[in-house]
Short mmCIF file of C-alpha atoms in Angstrom, two decimals:
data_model
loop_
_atom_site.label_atom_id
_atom_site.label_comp_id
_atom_site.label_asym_id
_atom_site.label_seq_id
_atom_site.Cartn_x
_atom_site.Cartn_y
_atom_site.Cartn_z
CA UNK H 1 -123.40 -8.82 13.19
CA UNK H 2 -125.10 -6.31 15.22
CA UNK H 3 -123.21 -3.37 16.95
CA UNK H 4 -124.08 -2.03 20.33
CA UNK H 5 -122.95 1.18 20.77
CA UNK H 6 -124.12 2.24 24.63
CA UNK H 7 -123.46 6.21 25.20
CA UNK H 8 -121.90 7.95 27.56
CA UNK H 9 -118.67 10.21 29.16
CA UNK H 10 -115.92 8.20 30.18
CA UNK H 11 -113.77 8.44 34.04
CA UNK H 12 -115.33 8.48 37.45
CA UNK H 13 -117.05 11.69 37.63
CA UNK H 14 -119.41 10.60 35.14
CA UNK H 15 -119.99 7.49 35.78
CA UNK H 16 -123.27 7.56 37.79
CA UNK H 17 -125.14 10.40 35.79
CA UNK H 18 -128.08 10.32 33.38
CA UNK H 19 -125.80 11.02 30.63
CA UNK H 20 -124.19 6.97 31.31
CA UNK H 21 -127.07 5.13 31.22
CA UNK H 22 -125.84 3.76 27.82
CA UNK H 23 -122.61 3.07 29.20
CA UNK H 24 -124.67 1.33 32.08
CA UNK H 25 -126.65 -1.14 29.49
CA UNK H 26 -123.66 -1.61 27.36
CA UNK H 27 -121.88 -3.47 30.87
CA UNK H 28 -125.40 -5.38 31.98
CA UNK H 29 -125.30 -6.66 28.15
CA UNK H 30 -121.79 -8.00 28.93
CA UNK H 31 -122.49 -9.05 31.83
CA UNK H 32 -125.24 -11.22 30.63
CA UNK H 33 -123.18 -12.62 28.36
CA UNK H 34 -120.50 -13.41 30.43
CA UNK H 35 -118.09 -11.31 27.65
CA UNK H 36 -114.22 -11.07 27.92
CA UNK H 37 -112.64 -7.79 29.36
CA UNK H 38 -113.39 -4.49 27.32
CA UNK H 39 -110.42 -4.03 25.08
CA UNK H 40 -109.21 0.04 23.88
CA UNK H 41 -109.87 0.32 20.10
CA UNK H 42 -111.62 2.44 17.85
CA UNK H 43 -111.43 5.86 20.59
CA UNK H 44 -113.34 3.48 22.71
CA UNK H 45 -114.20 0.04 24.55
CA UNK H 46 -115.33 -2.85 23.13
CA UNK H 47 -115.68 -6.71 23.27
CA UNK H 48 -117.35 -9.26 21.60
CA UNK H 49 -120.37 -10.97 22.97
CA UNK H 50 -123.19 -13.78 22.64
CA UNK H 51 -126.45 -11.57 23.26
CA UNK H 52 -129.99 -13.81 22.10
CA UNK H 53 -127.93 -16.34 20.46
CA UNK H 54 -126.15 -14.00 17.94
CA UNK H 55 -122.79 -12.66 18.20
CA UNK H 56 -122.62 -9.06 18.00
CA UNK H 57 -119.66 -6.18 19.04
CA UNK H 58 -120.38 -3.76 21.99
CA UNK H 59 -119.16 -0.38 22.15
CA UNK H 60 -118.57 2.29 24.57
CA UNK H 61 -117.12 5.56 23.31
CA UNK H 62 -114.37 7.16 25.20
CA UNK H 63 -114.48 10.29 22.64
CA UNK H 64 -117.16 12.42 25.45
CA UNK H 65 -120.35 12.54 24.73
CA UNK H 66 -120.66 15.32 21.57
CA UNK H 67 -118.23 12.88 19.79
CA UNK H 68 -119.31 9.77 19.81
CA UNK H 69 -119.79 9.13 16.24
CA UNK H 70 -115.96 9.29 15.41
CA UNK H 71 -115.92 6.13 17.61
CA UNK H 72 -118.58 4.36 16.33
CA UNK H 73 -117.39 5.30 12.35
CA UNK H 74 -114.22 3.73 13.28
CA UNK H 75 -116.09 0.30 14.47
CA UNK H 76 -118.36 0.31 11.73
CA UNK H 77 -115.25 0.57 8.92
CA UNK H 78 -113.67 -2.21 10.67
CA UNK H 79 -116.39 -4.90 11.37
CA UNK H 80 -118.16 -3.96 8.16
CA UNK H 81 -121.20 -3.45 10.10
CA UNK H 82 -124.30 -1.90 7.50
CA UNK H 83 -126.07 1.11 9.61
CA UNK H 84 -129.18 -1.47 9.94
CA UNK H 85 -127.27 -3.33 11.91
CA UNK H 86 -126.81 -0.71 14.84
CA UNK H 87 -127.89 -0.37 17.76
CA UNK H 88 -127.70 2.86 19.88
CA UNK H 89 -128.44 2.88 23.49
CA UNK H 90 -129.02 6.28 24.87
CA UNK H 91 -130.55 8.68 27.56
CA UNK H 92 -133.97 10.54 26.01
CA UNK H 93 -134.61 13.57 27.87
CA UNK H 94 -138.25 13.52 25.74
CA UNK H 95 -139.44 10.38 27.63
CA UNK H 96 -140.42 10.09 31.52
CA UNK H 97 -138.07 8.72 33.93
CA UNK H 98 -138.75 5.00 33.30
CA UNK H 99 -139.94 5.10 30.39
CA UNK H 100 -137.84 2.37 27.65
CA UNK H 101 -139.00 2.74 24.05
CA UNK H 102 -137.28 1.53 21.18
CA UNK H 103 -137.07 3.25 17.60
CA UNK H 104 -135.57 3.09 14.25
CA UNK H 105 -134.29 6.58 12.43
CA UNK H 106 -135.83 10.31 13.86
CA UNK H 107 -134.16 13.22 14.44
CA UNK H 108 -131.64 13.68 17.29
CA UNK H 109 -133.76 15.89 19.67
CA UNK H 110 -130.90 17.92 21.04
CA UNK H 111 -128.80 15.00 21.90
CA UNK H 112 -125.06 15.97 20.54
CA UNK H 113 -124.34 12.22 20.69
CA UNK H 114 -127.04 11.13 18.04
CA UNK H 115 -125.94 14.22 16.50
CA UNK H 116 -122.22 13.08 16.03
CA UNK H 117 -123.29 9.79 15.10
CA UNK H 118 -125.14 11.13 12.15
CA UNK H 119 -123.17 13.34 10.99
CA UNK H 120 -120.10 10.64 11.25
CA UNK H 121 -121.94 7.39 10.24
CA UNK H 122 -123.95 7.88 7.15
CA UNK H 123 -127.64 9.03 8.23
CA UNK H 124 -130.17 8.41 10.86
CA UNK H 125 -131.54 5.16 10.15
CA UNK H 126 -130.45 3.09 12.88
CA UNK H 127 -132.27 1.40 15.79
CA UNK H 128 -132.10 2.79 18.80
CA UNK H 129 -132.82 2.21 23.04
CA UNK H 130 -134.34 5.41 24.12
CA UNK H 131 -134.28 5.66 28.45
CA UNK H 132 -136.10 8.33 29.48
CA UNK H 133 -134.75 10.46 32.36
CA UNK H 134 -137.64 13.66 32.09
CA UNK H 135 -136.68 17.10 31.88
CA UNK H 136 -135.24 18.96 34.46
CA UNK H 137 -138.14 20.54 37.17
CA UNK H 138 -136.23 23.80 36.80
CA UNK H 139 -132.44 24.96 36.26
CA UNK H 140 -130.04 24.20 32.72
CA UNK H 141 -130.14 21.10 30.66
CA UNK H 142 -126.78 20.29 31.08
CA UNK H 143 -126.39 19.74 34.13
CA UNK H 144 -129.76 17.74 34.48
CA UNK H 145 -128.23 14.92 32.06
CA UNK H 146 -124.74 15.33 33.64
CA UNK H 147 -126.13 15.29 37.29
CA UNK H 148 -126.64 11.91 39.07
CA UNK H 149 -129.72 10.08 39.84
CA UNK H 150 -131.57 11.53 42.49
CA UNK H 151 -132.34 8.69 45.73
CA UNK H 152 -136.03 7.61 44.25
CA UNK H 153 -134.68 7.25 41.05
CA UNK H 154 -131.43 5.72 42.38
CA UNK H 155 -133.90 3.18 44.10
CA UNK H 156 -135.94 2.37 40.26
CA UNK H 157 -132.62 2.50 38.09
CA UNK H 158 -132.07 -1.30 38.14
CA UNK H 159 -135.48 -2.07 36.76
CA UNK H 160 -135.16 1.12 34.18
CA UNK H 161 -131.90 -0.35 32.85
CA UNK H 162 -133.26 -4.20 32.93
CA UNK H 163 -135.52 -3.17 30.82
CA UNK H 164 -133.20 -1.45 28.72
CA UNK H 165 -131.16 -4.66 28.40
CA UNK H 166 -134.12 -6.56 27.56
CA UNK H 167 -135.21 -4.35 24.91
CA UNK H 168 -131.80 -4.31 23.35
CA UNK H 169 -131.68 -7.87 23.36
CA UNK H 170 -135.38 -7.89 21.57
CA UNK H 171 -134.11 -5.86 19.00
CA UNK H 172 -131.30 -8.45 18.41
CA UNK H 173 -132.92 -11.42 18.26
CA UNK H 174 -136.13 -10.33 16.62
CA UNK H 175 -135.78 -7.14 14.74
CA UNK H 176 -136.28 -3.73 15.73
CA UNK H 177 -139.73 -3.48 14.50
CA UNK H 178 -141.12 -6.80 16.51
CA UNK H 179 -138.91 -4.97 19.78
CA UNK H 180 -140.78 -1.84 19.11
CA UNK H 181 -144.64 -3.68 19.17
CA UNK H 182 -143.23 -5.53 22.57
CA UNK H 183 -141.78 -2.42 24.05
CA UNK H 184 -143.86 0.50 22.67
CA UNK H 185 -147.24 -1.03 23.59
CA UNK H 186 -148.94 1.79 26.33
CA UNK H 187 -151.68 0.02 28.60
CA UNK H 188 -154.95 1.65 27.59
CA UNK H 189 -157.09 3.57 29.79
CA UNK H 190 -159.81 2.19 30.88
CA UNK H 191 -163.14 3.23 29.17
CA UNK H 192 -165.08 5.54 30.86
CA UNK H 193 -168.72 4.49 31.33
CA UNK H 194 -171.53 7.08 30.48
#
């Protein structure tokens, strides 16, 4: 049974920022599925769902970002769930805004929540929902992925995180490595003519 683990920062002032857009995916999944109310367990949220046909356990951490893997452990002990049969949905500052690629293992590329989830969960090698949100034009990190969408992105974040909630559901019903061929697949340029 997969679990969905969507990251974010928990209460109000977070909930609209780059950092969430796990947290954001994690609710459309539910939604979709018409779940039951998110229950507190396991230093989180979490419900069971019907996502492509499958039942599967989603997840949002309440432990802040940087410690998201103690949440996650604790779901993992209790539904037995095998590492290859999670599924991380997270913000990629290493992709463009828009930009929804999925992946299996890698390092975490700065990101203290895939950092805490290795370190807590046994390894790397689990799939993963990278949304890209770019790097900051200019000014600190931090408060690029805790700032909130700007209005042109405000205006494209429904179709970034439907895609993001397609994807995830790809990875369930197919595999990770048939979501990755449908999600990872860049339009070529067009050849040039001499």
């Amino acid at each position: 049974m997969w679990l969905i683990v969507g990251l974010g920062n928990p209460g109000p002032k977070y909930r609209n920022t780059r950092h969430n857009v796990g947290f954001m995916v994690v609710d459309r999944l539910a939604d979709r599925a018409s779940a039951g109310p998110f229950k507190e367990k396991f230093k989180g949220e979490w419900c069971k769902a019907t996502v492509a046909g499958r039942d599967v356990v989603l997840l949002k951490p309440l432990t802040f970002m940087n410690l998201s893997g103690e949440s996650l452990q604790q779901a993992m002990a209790f539904f037995k769930t095998p590492l290859s049969e999670v599924l991380v949905i997270h913000d990629e500052l290493d992709l463009a805004y828009r930009d929804v690629r999925v992946k299996v293992g890698g390092g975490a590329a700065g990101h203290n929540g895939l950092k805490s989830i290795v370190q807590h969960c046994g390894g790397p090698d689990f799939a993963r929902v990278r949304i890209g949100i770019g790097r900051p034009p200019k000014g600190s990190t931090e408060s690029w992925v805790l700032g909130e969408f700007d209005t042109m992105e405000s205006a494209e974040l429904p179709d970034v995180l439907q895609a993001a909630t397609l994807a995830a559901e790809a990875v369930v019903k197919d595999g990770a490595q048939a979501a990755q061929n449908k999600f990872n697949a860049r339009p070529k340029a067009p050849s040039e003519k001499a």
